[in-house]
Amino acid sequence: MLFPRSRRAARSLPGDARNLSAPAMSALLLASAWHHFRNPRFYHQVVPSFLCREDAPAPGETTKAAHDAGAPRSANRPLAVLTREEWIAVSGLLELAGAVGILLPPTRKAAAAALTAMFTAFLAGHVDALRRAYGPRGTPLQRRIHTLRLPLQAPLIAWAWSLRKPGGTRAGGVRP
């Protein structure tokens, strides 16, 4: 074990304290879902244009500028089934469903697996946003934000995956 004392410390915690991971993930997801609807523009940059039904230029770019720059038309994007705003709303709803599902023991394993898949799928948007931030139209602020935002997906993916285990089992199958 990488941190041998952590096993001892976990044993000394009351059972409820060890089981706070699912409620903590749920609270994070509820806050994020709420933010999707309160401030959808915050998420515009992480929705890849290839998923957007209309000619959806990167934020700060006009449709004409995107077309002139060679941005593909919606017809050339088979994955473009929703608008950027619809993708943001759907991801907010998925986070809301995950927040509820992760709290309910009968649905926790399925919700955790679905959240793992969702966070993994979100990598495409974060990589695309980072690529655009370092492109000719990217700003230093966008570069900083997306450089920090992308690596945050790894712990979220691992955390969601670890919640597939019953409350008393930690990631890796180690009993506390």
GROMACS .gro file of C-alpha atoms in nm:
model
  176
    1MET     CA    1   0.000   0.000   0.000
    2LEU     CA    2   0.135   0.340  -0.096
    3PHE     CA    3   0.023   0.511   0.227
    4PRO     CA    4   0.024   0.240   0.497
    5ARG     CA    5  -0.096   0.478   0.769
    6SER     CA    6  -0.408   0.565   0.571
    7ARG     CA    7  -0.547   0.214   0.633
    8ARG     CA    8  -0.505   0.260   1.009
    9ALA     CA    9  -0.658   0.608   0.995
   10ALA     CA   10  -0.954   0.480   0.793
   11ARG     CA   11  -1.015   0.204   1.051
   12SER     CA   12  -1.031   0.462   1.328
   13LEU     CA   13  -1.303   0.664   1.152
   14PRO     CA   14  -1.665   0.590   1.234
   15GLY     CA   15  -1.847   0.400   0.957
   16ASP     CA   16  -2.041   0.709   0.851
   17ALA     CA   17  -1.723   0.912   0.796
   18ARG     CA   18  -1.587   0.644   0.563
   19ASN     CA   19  -1.907   0.658   0.360
   20LEU     CA   20  -1.902   1.031   0.289
   21SER     CA   21  -1.751   0.985  -0.055
   22ALA     CA   22  -2.084   0.929  -0.235
   23PRO     CA   23  -2.258   1.225  -0.068
   24ALA     CA   24  -1.954   1.443  -0.142
   25MET     CA   25  -1.960   1.340  -0.510
   26SER     CA   26  -2.335   1.402  -0.513
   27ALA     CA   27  -2.292   1.752  -0.367
   28LEU     CA   28  -2.026   1.833  -0.627
   29LEU     CA   29  -2.251   1.709  -0.907
   30LEU     CA   30  -2.551   1.903  -0.775
   31ALA     CA   31  -2.345   2.222  -0.763
   32SER     CA   32  -2.216   2.162  -1.113
   33ALA     CA   33  -2.564   2.082  -1.250
   34TRP     CA   34  -2.699   2.399  -1.090
   35HIS     CA   35  -2.412   2.594  -1.248
   36HIS     CA   36  -2.492   2.447  -1.592
   37PHE     CA   37  -2.832   2.615  -1.580
   38ARG     CA   38  -2.731   2.930  -1.395
   39ASN     CA   39  -2.425   3.013  -1.607
   40PRO     CA   40  -2.425   2.803  -1.927
   41ARG     CA   41  -2.173   3.034  -2.098
   42PHE     CA   42  -1.908   2.899  -1.857
   43TYR     CA   43  -1.934   2.564  -2.039
   44HIS     CA   44  -1.943   2.693  -2.397
   45GLN     CA   45  -1.572   2.645  -2.454
   46VAL     CA   46  -1.571   2.281  -2.343
   47VAL     CA   47  -1.842   2.168  -2.584
   48PRO     CA   48  -1.654   2.059  -2.896
   49SER     CA   49  -1.782   2.222  -3.214
   50PHE     CA   50  -1.793   1.884  -3.391
   51LEU     CA   51  -2.082   1.790  -3.158
   52CYS     CA   52  -2.285   2.104  -3.226
   53ARG     CA   53  -2.571   2.097  -3.477
   54GLU     CA   54  -2.543   2.454  -3.606
   55ASP     CA   55  -2.226   2.618  -3.722
   56ALA     CA   56  -2.108   2.670  -3.369
   57PRO     CA   57  -1.793   2.878  -3.368
   58ALA     CA   58  -1.565   2.888  -3.071
   59PRO     CA   59  -1.667   3.156  -2.819
   60GLY     CA   60  -1.562   3.500  -2.937
   61GLU     CA   61  -1.569   3.396  -3.304
   62THR     CA   62  -1.853   3.484  -3.540
   63THR     CA   63  -2.022   3.222  -3.758
   64LYS     CA   64  -1.893   3.396  -4.071
   65ALA     CA   65  -1.537   3.401  -3.934
   66ALA     CA   66  -1.562   3.032  -3.848
   67HIS     CA   67  -1.693   2.950  -4.195
   68ASP     CA   68  -1.424   3.161  -4.362
   69ALA     CA   69  -1.162   2.984  -4.150
   70GLY     CA   70  -1.281   2.649  -4.282
   71ALA     CA   71  -1.501   2.536  -3.993
   72PRO     CA   72  -1.706   2.238  -4.110
   73ARG     CA   73  -2.075   2.285  -4.181
   74SER     CA   74  -2.322   2.095  -3.962
   75ALA     CA   75  -2.398   1.850  -4.243
   76ASN     CA   76  -2.036   1.731  -4.233
   77ARG     CA   77  -2.056   1.649  -3.862
   78PRO     CA   78  -2.239   1.319  -3.803
   79LEU     CA   79  -2.215   1.360  -3.423
   80ALA     CA   80  -2.373   1.707  -3.438
   81VAL     CA   81  -2.714   1.613  -3.300
   82LEU     CA   82  -2.771   1.899  -3.052
   83THR     CA   83  -2.690   2.269  -3.030
   84ARG     CA   84  -2.419   2.387  -2.792
   85GLU     CA   85  -2.685   2.508  -2.546
   86GLU     CA   86  -2.869   2.174  -2.564
   87TRP     CA   87  -2.545   1.983  -2.492
   88ILE     CA   88  -2.486   2.202  -2.188
   89ALA     CA   89  -2.842   2.143  -2.063
   90VAL     CA   90  -2.818   1.766  -2.125
   91SER     CA   91  -2.487   1.743  -1.940
   92GLY     CA   92  -2.640   1.938  -1.650
   93LEU     CA   93  -2.934   1.694  -1.642
   94LEU     CA   94  -2.695   1.397  -1.655
   95GLU     CA   95  -2.500   1.539  -1.362
   96LEU     CA   96  -2.826   1.588  -1.172
   97ALA     CA   97  -2.929   1.228  -1.241
   98GLY     CA   98  -2.582   1.108  -1.138
   99ALA     CA   99  -2.603   1.308  -0.814
  100VAL     CA  100  -2.926   1.132  -0.722
  101GLY     CA  101  -2.818   0.789  -0.849
  102ILE     CA  102  -2.491   0.791  -0.656
  103LEU     CA  103  -2.678   0.852  -0.329
  104LEU     CA  104  -2.916   0.557  -0.364
  105PRO     CA  105  -2.748   0.225  -0.273
  106PRO     CA  106  -2.950   0.020  -0.528
  107THR     CA  107  -2.839   0.248  -0.813
  108ARG     CA  108  -2.493   0.350  -0.686
  109LYS     CA  109  -2.291   0.096  -0.886
  110ALA     CA  110  -2.467   0.175  -1.214
  111ALA     CA  111  -2.456   0.551  -1.146
  112ALA     CA  112  -2.086   0.534  -1.062
  113ALA     CA  113  -2.011   0.346  -1.385
  114ALA     CA  114  -2.221   0.597  -1.583
  115LEU     CA  115  -2.046   0.891  -1.415
  116THR     CA  116  -1.708   0.736  -1.494
  117ALA     CA  117  -1.811   0.713  -1.859
  118MET     CA  118  -1.949   1.068  -1.856
  119PHE     CA  119  -1.632   1.217  -1.704
  120THR     CA  120  -1.426   1.019  -1.955
  121ALA     CA  121  -1.640   1.149  -2.242
  122PHE     CA  122  -1.595   1.504  -2.111
  123LEU     CA  123  -1.221   1.465  -2.181
  124ALA     CA  124  -1.293   1.530  -2.551
  125GLY     CA  125  -1.435   1.872  -2.469
  126HIS     CA  126  -1.150   1.962  -2.238
  127VAL     CA  127  -0.888   1.855  -2.493
  128ASP     CA  128  -1.068   2.050  -2.767
  129ALA     CA  129  -1.090   2.360  -2.546
  130LEU     CA  130  -0.721   2.331  -2.460
  131ARG     CA  131  -0.633   2.293  -2.831
  132ARG     CA  132  -0.829   2.607  -2.915
  133ALA     CA  133  -0.683   2.798  -2.619
  134TYR     CA  134  -0.334   2.738  -2.755
  135GLY     CA  135  -0.446   2.823  -3.109
  136PRO     CA  136  -0.412   3.162  -3.278
  137ARG     CA  137  -0.728   3.301  -3.114
  138GLY     CA  138  -0.659   3.169  -2.766
  139THR     CA  139  -0.590   3.410  -2.483
  140PRO     CA  140  -0.346   3.370  -2.193
  141LEU     CA  141  -0.643   3.340  -1.954
  142GLN     CA  142  -0.800   3.061  -2.163
  143ARG     CA  143  -0.466   2.881  -2.171
  144ARG     CA  144  -0.436   2.895  -1.791
  145ILE     CA  145  -0.797   2.790  -1.732
  146HIS     CA  146  -0.795   2.495  -1.971
  147THR     CA  147  -0.446   2.383  -1.875
  148LEU     CA  148  -0.572   2.352  -1.516
  149ARG     CA  149  -0.917   2.218  -1.602
  150LEU     CA  150  -0.810   1.916  -1.810
  151PRO     CA  151  -0.607   1.736  -1.540
  152LEU     CA  152  -0.898   1.769  -1.296
  153GLN     CA  153  -1.085   1.507  -1.499
  154ALA     CA  154  -0.847   1.228  -1.391
  155PRO     CA  155  -0.932   1.244  -1.019
  156LEU     CA  156  -1.303   1.278  -1.102
  157ILE     CA  157  -1.288   0.966  -1.319
  158ALA     CA  158  -1.101   0.771  -1.048
  159TRP     CA  159  -1.337   0.894  -0.776
  160ALA     CA  160  -1.649   0.797  -0.972
  161TRP     CA  161  -1.498   0.455  -1.051
  162SER     CA  162  -1.417   0.397  -0.684
  163LEU     CA  163  -1.782   0.453  -0.589
  164ARG     CA  164  -1.882   0.132  -0.768
  165LYS     CA  165  -1.760  -0.056  -0.459
  166PRO     CA  166  -1.986  -0.100  -0.157
  167GLY     CA  167  -1.947   0.161   0.121
  168GLY     CA  168  -1.697  -0.043   0.326
  169THR     CA  169  -1.464  -0.122   0.036
  170ARG     CA  170  -1.216   0.132  -0.090
  171ALA     CA  171  -1.078   0.165  -0.442
  172GLY     CA  172  -0.858  -0.129  -0.529
  173GLY     CA  173  -1.064  -0.372  -0.322
  174VAL     CA  174  -0.881  -0.297   0.006
  175ARG     CA  175  -1.102  -0.328   0.312
  176PRO     CA  176  -1.041  -0.048   0.561
   0.00000   0.00000   0.00000
